[in-house]
Amino acid sequence: MKRPVGVEVFRCADGAQSESIEKSGVLVRNQLRVIRAFSWGALAMEGGGTPDEELKGLESVRPGEFDYLGAQWPRMEDFLRARGLSEKEAA
């Protein structure tokens, strides 16, 4: 069976495979939390969301962890900076 592009399986005798899968799952969940918070923030700016809602679940996100999302997405970069989620200084 052919694996989808970008999917890698790590096989180690010491059980590291499950650990790396677990770590990637945490990374994906955190990335989705950041995108969700960004969306809530945009919605709140338009008057349809609650501002505090956007920050739920971001406690585990380290500053700079998702700076790559703002590299080609200026509004995301502004969002990350404004909430202290970027390693770059807020403007």
XYZ file of C-alpha atoms in Angstrom, residues 1 8 13 17 19 29 39-40 42-43 48 51 58 65 72 77 80 83 85 88:
20
model
C 0.000 0.000 0.000
C 6.649 8.971 7.208
C 13.052 -1.064 18.571
C 7.548 5.281 16.899
C 6.357 8.699 20.940
C -3.479 20.127 17.827
C -10.275 32.951 13.350
C -12.064 33.860 16.573
C -11.064 38.016 13.204
C -14.687 37.190 13.967
C -19.622 38.260 15.867
C -12.687 38.271 22.380
C -3.206 28.541 23.762
C 6.457 27.785 17.787
C 3.651 34.564 4.196
C 2.019 37.450 11.948
C 0.945 36.083 16.830
C -0.726 37.830 21.696
C 3.004 33.972 20.518
C 9.477 38.728 17.169
